[in-house]
PDB file of C-alpha atoms in Angstrom:
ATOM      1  CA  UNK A   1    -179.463  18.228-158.282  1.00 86.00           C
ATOM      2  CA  UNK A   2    -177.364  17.835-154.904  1.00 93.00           C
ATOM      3  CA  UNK A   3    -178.420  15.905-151.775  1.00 96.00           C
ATOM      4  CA  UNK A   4    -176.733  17.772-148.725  1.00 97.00           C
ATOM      5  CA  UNK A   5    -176.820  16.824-145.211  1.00 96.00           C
ATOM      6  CA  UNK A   6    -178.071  19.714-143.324  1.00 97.00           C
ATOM      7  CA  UNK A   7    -179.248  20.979-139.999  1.00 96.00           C
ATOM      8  CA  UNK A   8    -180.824  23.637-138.962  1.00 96.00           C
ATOM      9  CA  UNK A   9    -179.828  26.475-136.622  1.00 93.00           C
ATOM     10  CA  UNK A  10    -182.127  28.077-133.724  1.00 93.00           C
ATOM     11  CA  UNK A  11    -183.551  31.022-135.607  1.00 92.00           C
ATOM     12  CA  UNK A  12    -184.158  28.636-138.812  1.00 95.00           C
ATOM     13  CA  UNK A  13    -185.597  26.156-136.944  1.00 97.00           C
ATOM     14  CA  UNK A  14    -187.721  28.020-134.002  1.00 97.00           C
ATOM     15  CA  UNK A  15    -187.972  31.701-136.479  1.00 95.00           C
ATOM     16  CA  UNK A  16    -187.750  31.253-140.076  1.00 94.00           C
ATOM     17  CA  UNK A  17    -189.288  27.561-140.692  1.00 97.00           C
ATOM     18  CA  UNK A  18    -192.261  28.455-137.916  1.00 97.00           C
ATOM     19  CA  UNK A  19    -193.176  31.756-139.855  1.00 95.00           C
ATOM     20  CA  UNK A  20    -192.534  31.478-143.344  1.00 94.00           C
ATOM     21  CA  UNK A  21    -194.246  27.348-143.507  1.00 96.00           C
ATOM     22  CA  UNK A  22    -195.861  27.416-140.591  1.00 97.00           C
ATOM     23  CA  UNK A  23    -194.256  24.161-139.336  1.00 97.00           C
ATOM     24  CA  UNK A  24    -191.715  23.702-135.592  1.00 97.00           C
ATOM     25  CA  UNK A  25    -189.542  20.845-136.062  1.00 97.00           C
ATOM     26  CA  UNK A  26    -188.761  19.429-132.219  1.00 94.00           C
ATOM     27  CA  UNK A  27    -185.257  17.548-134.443  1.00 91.00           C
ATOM     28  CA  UNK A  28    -182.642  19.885-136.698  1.00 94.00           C
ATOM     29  CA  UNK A  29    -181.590  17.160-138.832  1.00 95.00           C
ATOM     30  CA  UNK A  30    -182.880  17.111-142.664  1.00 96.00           C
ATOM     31  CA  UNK A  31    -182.082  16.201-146.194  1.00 96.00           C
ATOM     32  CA  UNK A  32    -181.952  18.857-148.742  1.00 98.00           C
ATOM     33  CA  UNK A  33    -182.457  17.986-152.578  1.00 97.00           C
ATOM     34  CA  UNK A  34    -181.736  21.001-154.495  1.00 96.00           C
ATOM     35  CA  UNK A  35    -179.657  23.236-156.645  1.00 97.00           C
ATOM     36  CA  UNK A  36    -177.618  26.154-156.337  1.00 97.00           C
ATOM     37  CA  UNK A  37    -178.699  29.453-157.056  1.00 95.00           C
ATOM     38  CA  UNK A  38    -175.881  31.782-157.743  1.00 95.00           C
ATOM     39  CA  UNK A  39    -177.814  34.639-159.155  1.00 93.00           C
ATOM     40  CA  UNK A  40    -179.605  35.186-155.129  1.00 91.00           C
ATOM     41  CA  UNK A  41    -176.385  34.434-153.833  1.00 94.00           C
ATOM     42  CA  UNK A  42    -174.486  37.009-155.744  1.00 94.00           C
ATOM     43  CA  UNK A  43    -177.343  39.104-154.732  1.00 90.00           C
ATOM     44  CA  UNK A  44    -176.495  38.989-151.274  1.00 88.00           C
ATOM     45  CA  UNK A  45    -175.262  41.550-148.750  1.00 85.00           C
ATOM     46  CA  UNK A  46    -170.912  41.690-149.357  1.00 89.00           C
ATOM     47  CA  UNK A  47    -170.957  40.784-145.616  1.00 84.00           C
ATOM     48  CA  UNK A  48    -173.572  37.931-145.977  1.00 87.00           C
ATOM     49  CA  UNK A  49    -170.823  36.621-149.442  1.00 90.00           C
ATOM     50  CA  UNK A  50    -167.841  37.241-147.290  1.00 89.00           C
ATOM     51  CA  UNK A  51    -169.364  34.931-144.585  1.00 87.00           C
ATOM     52  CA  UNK A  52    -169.246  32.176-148.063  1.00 92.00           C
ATOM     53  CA  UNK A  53    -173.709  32.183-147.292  1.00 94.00           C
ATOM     54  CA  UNK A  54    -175.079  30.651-149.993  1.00 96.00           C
ATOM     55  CA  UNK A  55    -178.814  30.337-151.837  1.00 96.00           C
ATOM     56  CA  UNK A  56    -180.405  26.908-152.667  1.00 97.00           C
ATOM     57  CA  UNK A  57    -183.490  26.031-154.017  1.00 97.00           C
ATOM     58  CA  UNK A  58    -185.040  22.825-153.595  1.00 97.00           C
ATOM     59  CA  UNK A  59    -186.954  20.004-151.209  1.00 98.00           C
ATOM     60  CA  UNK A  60    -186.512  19.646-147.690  1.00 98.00           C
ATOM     61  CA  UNK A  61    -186.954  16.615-145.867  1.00 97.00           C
ATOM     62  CA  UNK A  62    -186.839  16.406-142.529  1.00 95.00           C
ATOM     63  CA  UNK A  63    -185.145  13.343-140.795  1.00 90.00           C
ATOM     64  CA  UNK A  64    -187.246  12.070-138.177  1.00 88.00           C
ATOM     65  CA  UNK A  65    -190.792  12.818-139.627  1.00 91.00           C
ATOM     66  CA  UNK A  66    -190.398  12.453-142.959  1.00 93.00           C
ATOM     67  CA  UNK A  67    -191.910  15.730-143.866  1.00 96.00           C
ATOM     68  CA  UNK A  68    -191.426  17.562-146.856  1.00 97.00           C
ATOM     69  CA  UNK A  69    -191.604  21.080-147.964  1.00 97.00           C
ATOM     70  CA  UNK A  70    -191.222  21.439-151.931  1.00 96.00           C
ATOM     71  CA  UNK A  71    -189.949  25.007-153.746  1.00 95.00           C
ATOM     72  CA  UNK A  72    -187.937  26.184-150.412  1.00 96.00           C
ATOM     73  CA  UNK A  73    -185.163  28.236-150.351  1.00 95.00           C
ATOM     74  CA  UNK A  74    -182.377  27.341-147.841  1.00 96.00           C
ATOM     75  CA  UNK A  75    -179.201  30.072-147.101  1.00 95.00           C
ATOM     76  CA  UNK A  76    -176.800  27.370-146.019  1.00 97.00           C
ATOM     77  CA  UNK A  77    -173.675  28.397-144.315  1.00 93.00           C
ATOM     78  CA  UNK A  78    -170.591  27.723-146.028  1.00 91.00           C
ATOM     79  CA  UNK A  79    -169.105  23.799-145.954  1.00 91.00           C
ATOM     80  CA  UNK A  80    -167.523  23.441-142.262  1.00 87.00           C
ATOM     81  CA  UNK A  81    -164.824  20.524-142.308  1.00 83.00           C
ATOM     82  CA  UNK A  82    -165.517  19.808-138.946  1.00 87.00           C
ATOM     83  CA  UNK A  83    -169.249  19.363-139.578  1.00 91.00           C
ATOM     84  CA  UNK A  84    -170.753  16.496-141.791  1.00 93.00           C
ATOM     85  CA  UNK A  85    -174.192  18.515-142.227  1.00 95.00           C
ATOM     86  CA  UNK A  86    -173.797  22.092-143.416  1.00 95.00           C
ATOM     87  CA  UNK A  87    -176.069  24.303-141.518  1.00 94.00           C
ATOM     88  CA  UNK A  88    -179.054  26.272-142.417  1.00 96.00           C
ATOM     89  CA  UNK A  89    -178.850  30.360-141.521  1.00 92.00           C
ATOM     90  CA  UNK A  90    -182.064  30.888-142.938  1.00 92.00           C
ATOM     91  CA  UNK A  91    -185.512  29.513-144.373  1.00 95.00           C
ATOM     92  CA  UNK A  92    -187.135  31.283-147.019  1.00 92.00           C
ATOM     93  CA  UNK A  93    -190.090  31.566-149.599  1.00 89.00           C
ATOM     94  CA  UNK A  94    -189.004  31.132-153.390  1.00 85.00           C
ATOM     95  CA  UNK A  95    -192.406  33.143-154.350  1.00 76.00           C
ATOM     96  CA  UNK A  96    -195.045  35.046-152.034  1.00 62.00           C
ATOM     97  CA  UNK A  97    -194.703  37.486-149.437  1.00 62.00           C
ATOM     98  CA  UNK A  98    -191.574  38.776-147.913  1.00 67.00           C
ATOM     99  CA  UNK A  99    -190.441  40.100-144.952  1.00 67.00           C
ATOM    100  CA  UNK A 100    -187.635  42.163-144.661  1.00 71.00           C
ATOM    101  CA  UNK A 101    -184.494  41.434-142.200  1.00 77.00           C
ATOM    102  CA  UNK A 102    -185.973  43.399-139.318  1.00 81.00           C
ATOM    103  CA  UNK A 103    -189.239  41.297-138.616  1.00 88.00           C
ATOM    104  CA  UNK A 104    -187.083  38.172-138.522  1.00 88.00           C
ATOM    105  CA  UNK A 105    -184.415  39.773-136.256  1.00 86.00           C
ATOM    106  CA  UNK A 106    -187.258  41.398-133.962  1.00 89.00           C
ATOM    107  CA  UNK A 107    -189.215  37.643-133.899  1.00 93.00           C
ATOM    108  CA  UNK A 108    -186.007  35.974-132.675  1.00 91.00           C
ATOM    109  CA  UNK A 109    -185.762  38.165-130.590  1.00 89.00           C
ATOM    110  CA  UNK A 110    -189.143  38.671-128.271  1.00 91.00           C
ATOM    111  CA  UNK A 111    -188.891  34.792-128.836  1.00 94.00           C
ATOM    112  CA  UNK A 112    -185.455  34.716-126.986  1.00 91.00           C
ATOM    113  CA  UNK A 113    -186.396  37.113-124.738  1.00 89.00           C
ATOM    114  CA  UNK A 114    -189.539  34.916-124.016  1.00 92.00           C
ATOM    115  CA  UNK A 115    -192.427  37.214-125.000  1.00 91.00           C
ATOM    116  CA  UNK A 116    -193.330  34.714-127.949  1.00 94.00           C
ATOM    117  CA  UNK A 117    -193.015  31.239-127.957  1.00 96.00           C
ATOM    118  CA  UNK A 118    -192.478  29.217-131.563  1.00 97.00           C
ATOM    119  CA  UNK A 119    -195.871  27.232-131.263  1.00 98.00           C
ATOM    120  CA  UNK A 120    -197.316  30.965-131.266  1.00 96.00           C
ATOM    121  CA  UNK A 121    -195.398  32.074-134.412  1.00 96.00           C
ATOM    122  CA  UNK A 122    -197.074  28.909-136.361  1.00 97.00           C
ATOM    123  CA  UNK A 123    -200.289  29.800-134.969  1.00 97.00           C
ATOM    124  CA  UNK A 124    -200.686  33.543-135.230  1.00 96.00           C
ATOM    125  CA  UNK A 125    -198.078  35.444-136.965  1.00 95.00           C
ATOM    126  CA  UNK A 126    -197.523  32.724-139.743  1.00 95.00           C
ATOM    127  CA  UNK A 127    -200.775  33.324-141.448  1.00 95.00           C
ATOM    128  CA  UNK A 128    -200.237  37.189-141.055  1.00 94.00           C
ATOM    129  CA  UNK A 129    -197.142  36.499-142.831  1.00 93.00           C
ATOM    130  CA  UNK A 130    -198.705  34.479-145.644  1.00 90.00           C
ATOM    131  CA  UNK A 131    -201.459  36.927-146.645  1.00 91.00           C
ATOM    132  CA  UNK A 132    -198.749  39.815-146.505  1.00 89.00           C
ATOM    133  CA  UNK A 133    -199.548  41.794-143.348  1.00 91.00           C
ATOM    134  CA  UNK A 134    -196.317  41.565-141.594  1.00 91.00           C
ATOM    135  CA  UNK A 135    -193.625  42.648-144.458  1.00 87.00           C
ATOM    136  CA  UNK A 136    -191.943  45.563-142.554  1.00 87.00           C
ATOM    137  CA  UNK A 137    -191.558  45.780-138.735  1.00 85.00           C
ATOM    138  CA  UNK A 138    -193.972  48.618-138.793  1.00 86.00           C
ATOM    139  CA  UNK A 139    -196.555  46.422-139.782  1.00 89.00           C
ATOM    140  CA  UNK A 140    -195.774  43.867-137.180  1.00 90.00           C
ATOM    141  CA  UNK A 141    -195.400  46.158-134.746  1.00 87.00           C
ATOM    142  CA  UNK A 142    -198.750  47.560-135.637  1.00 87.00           C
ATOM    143  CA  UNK A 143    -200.049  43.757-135.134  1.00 89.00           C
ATOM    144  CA  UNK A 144    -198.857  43.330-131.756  1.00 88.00           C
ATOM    145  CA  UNK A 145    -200.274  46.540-130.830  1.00 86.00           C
ATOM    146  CA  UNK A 146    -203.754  45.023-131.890  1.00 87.00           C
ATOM    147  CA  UNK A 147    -203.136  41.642-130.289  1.00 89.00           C
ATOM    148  CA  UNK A 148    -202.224  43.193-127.125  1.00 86.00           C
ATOM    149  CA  UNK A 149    -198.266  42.248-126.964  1.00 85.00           C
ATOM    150  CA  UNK A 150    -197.217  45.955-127.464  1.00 79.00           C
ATOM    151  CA  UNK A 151    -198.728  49.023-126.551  1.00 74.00           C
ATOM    152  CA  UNK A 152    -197.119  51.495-128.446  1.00 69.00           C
ATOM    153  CA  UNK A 153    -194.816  52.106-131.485  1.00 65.00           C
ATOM    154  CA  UNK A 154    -192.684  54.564-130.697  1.00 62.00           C
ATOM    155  CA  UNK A 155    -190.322  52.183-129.427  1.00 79.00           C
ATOM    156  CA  UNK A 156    -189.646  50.311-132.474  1.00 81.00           C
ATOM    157  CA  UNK A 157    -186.388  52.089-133.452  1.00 81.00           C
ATOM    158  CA  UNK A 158    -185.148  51.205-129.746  1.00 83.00           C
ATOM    159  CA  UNK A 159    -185.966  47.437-130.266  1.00 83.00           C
ATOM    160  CA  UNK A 160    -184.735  46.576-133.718  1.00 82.00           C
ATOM    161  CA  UNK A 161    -181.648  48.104-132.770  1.00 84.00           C
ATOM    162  CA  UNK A 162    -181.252  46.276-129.469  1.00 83.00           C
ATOM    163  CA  UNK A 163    -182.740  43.175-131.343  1.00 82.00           C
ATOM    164  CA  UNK A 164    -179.764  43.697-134.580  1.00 80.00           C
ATOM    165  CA  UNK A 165    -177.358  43.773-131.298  1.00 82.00           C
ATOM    166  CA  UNK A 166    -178.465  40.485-130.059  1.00 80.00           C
ATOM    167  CA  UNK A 167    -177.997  38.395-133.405  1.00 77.00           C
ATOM    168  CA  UNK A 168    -174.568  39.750-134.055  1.00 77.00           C
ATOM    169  CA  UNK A 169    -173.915  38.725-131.071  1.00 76.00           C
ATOM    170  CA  UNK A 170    -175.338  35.344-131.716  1.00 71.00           C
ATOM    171  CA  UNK A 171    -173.535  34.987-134.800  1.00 71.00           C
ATOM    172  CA  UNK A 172    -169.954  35.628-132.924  1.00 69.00           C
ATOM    173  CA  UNK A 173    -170.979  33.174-130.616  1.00 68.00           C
ATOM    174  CA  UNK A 174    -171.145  30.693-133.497  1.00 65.00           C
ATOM    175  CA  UNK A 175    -167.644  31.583-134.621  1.00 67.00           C
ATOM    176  CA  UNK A 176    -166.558  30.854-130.869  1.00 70.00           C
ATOM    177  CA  UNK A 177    -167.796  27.640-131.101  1.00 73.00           C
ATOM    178  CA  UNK A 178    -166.281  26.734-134.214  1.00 74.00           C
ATOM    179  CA  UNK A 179    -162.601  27.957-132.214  1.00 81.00           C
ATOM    180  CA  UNK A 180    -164.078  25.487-129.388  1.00 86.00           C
ATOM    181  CA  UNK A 181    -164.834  22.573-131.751  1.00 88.00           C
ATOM    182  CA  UNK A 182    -161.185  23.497-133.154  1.00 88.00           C
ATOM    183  CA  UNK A 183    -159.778  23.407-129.425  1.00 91.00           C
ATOM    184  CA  UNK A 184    -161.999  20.061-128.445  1.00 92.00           C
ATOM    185  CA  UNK A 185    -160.589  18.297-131.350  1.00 93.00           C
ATOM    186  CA  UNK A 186    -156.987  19.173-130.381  1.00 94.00           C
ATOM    187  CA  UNK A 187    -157.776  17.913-126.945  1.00 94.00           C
ATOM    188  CA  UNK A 188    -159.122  14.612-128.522  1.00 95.00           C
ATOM    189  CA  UNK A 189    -155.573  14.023-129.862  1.00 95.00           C
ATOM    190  CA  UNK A 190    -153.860  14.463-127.052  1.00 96.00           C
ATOM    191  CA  UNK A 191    -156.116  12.542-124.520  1.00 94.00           C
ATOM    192  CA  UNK A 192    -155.849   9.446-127.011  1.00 94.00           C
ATOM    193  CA  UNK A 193    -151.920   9.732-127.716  1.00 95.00           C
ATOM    194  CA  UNK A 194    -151.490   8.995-124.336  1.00 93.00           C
ATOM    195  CA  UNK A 195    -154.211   5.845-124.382  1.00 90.00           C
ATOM    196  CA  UNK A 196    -151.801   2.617-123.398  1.00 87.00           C
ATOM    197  CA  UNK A 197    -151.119   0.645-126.799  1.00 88.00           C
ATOM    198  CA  UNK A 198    -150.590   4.324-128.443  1.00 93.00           C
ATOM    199  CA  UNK A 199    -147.183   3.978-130.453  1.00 94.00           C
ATOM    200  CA  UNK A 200    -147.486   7.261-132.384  1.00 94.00           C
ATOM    201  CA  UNK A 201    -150.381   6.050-135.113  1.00 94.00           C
ATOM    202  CA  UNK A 202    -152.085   9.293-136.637  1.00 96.00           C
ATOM    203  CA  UNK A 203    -155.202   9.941-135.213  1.00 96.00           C
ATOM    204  CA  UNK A 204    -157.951  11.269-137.018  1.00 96.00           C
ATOM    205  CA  UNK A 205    -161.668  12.491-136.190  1.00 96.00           C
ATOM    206  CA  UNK A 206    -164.610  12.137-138.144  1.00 96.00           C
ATOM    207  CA  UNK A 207    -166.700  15.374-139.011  1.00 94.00           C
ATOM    208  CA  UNK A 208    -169.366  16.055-136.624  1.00 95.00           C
ATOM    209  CA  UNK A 209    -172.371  13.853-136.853  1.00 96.00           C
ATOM    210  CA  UNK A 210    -176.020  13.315-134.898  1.00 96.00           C
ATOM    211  CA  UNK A 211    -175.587  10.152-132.756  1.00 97.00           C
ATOM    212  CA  UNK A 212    -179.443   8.255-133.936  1.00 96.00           C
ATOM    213  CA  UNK A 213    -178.733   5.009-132.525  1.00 97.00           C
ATOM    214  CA  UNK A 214    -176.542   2.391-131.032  1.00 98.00           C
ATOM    215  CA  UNK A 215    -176.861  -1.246-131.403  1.00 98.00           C
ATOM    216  CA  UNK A 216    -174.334  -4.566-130.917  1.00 96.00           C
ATOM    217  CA  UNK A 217    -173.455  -6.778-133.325  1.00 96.00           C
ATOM    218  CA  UNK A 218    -171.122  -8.607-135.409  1.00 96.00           C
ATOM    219  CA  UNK A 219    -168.921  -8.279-138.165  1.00 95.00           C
ATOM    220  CA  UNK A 220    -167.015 -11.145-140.140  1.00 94.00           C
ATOM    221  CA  UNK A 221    -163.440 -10.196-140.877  1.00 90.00           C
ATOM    222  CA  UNK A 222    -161.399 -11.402-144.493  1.00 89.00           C
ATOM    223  CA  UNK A 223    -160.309 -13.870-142.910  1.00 91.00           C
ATOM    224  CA  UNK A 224    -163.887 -15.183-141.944  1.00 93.00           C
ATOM    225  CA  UNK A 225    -163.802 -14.278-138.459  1.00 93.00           C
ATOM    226  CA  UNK A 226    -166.493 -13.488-136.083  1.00 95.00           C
ATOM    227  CA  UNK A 227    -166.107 -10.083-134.495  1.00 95.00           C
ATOM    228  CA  UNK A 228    -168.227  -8.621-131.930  1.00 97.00           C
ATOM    229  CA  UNK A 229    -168.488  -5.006-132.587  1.00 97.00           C
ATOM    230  CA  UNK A 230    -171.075  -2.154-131.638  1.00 98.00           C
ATOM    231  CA  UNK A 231    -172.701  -0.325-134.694  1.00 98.00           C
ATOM    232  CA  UNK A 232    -173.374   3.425-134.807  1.00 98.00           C
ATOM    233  CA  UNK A 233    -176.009   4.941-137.138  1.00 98.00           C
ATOM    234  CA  UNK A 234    -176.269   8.836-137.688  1.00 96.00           C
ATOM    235  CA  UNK A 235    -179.232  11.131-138.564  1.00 94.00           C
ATOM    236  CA  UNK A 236    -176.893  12.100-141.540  1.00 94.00           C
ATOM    237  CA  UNK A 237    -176.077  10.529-144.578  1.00 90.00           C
ATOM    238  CA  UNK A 238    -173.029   8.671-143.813  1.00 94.00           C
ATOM    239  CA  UNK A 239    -172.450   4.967-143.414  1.00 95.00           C
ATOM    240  CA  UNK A 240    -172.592   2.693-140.372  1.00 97.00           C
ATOM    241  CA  UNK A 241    -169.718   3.021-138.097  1.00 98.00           C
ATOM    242  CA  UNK A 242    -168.259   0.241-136.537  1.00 98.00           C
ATOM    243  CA  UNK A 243    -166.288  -0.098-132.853  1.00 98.00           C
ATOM    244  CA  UNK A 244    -164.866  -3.168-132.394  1.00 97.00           C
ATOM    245  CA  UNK A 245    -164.928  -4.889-129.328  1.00 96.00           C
ATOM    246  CA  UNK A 246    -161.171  -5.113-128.373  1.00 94.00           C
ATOM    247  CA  UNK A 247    -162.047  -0.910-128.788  1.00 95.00           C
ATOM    248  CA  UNK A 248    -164.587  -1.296-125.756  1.00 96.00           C
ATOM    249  CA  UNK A 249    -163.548  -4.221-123.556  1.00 95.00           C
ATOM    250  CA  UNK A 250    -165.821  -3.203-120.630  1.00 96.00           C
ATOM    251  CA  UNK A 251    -168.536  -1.916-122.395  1.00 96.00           C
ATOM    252  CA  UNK A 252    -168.270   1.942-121.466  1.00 97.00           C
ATOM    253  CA  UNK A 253    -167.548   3.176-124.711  1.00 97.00           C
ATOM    254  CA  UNK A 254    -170.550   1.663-125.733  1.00 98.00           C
ATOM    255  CA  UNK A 255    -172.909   3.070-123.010  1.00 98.00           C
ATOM    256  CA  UNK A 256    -171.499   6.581-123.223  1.00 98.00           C
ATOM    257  CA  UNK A 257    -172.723   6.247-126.809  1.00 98.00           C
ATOM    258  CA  UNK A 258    -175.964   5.642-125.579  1.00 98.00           C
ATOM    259  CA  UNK A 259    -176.119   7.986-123.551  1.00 98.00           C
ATOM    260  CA  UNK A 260    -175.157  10.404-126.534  1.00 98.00           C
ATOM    261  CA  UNK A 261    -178.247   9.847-129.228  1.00 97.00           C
ATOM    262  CA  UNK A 262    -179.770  12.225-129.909  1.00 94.00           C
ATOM    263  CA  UNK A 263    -176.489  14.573-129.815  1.00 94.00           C
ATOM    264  CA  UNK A 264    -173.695  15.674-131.723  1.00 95.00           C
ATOM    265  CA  UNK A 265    -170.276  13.347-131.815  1.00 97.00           C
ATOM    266  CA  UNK A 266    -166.951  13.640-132.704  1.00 97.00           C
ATOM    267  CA  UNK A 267    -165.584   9.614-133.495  1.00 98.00           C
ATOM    268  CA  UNK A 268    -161.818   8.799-133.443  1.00 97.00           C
ATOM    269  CA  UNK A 269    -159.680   6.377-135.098  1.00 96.00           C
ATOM    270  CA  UNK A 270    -156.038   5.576-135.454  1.00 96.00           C
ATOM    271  CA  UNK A 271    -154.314   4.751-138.830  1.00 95.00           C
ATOM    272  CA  UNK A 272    -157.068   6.686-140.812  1.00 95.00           C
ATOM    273  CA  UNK A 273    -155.318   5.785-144.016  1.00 95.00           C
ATOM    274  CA  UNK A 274    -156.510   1.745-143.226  1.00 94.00           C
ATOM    275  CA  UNK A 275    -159.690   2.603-140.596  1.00 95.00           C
ATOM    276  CA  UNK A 276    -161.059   5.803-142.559  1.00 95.00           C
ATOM    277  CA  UNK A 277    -162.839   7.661-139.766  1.00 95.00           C
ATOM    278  CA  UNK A 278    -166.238   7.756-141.288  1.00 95.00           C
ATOM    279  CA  UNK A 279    -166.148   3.634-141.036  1.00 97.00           C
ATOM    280  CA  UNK A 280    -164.761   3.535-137.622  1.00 97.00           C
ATOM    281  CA  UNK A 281    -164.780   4.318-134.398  1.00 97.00           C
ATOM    282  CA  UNK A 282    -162.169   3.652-131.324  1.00 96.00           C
ATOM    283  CA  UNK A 283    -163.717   6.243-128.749  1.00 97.00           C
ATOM    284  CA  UNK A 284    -166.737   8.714-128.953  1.00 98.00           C
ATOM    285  CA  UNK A 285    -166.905  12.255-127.381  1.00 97.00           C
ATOM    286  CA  UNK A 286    -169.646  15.165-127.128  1.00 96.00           C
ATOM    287  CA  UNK A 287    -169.560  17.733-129.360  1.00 92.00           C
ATOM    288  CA  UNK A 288    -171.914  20.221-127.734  1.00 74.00           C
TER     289      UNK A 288
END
């Protein structure tokens, strides 16, 4: 049994979790408690294994509320080494009815597009999906015909076609963030090597984490000294990070960090090998 951070993306959020549970999570952050399935994974598409997607089966537990969904089956994208929580492609059933690749692609689609909303996929096309009415995109197209939302079929081809366009392009727009993240991190480096007091230390980043609150405190050194320090807490399963005061000697650091819960960081430190980055923090940037 593993416990991963993860978080999950747009479509799992908004398209997979709303029709396969019936349940729209406003926060991406969760817990996973599971195991690895490697006959499913094997099982995949080559281009879905090439990608390094992989099957899990297990609870979910999401971070803010609490809730938990038992026997779920998570396709987690491979480990990112920028990224503390590994993210969630797609939400699945273990058992019960299936729908194949085209409803899901067509769903996230009219729901970027705007003609569905995700409160609407909880409310009217998750129970379709439960008692097996919507396995093939003929039968949800046949659905929408009857609720009103389409008024014919013969442009189903048409759609999934434009709507298999639109997540490819998605998903290269996820590799061209990763390149950013790559690019942001680079620029981290080099905006803090030329920080006054900078005499060529390493300088190291901590994965990406979700800021979930920022409070001031104090720490007592070895030594037995009183330090004045801000603490930062994550939605993910990491410790406390700490930010010294001599870090932050007006206080901006600190209220850009406000400013920031609720988002994704990157953290800095210098001399990793004595401040490991996932204990401490000299500055604090955006991630997205």
């Amino acid at each position: 049994m593993e416990s991963i951070d993860v978080i999950l993306t747009k479509h799992a959020r908004l398209d997979c979790m709303t029709l396969r549970y019936g349940k729209l999570f406003q926060a991406s952050n969760a817990t996973f408690l599971g195991q690895f399935d490697d006959v499913k994974t094997q099982n995949q598409k080559p281009i879905e294994i090439k990608k390094g997607n992989q099957h899990y089966v297990g609870t979910f537990i999401q971070s803010t509320t609490g809730t938990e969904i038992k026997n779920i089956r998570l396709v987690l994208a491979k480990p990112d080494h920028f990224k503390q929580a590994r993210a969630v492609v797609s939400v699945l059933m273990t058992d019960g009815p299936l729908a194949d690749r085209a409803v899901t692609d067509l769903i996230r689609d009219m729901r970027e597009q705007g003609e569905i909303t995700p409160e609407f996929i909880v409310t009217s096309l998750h129970p379709l999906y439960v008692d097996g009415k919507i396995s093939s995109a003929v039968d949800f197209y046949k659905e929408l015909v009857e609720m009103g939302i389409r008024n014919k079929t013969d442009s189903l081809e048409e759609d999934i076609l434009a709507a298999e366009g639109r997540a490819a392009a998605a998903e290269a727009e996820l590799k061209d963030r990763d390149e950013k993240i790559i690019k942001l991190i680079q620029y981290i480096r080099e905006l803090e090597s030329k920080t006054a007091g900078y005499a060529g230390e390493p300088i190291e980043t901590a994965p990406i984490c979700t800021l979930k609150s920022v409070t001031k405190g104090t720490r007592t050194t070895r030594a037995g000294k009183m330090v004045r320090c801000t603490l930062l807490d994550f939605e993910e399963s990491v410790p406390t990070r700490i930010m010294d005061s001599w870090c932050d000697p007006d206080g901006a650091k600190t209220e850009l960090a406000k400013s920031l819960i609720g988002h994704s960081v990157i953290t800095s430190t210098w001399k990793p090998d004595i401040f490991p980055p996932l204990k401490w923090c000299r500055s604090i940037y955006k991630a997205s």
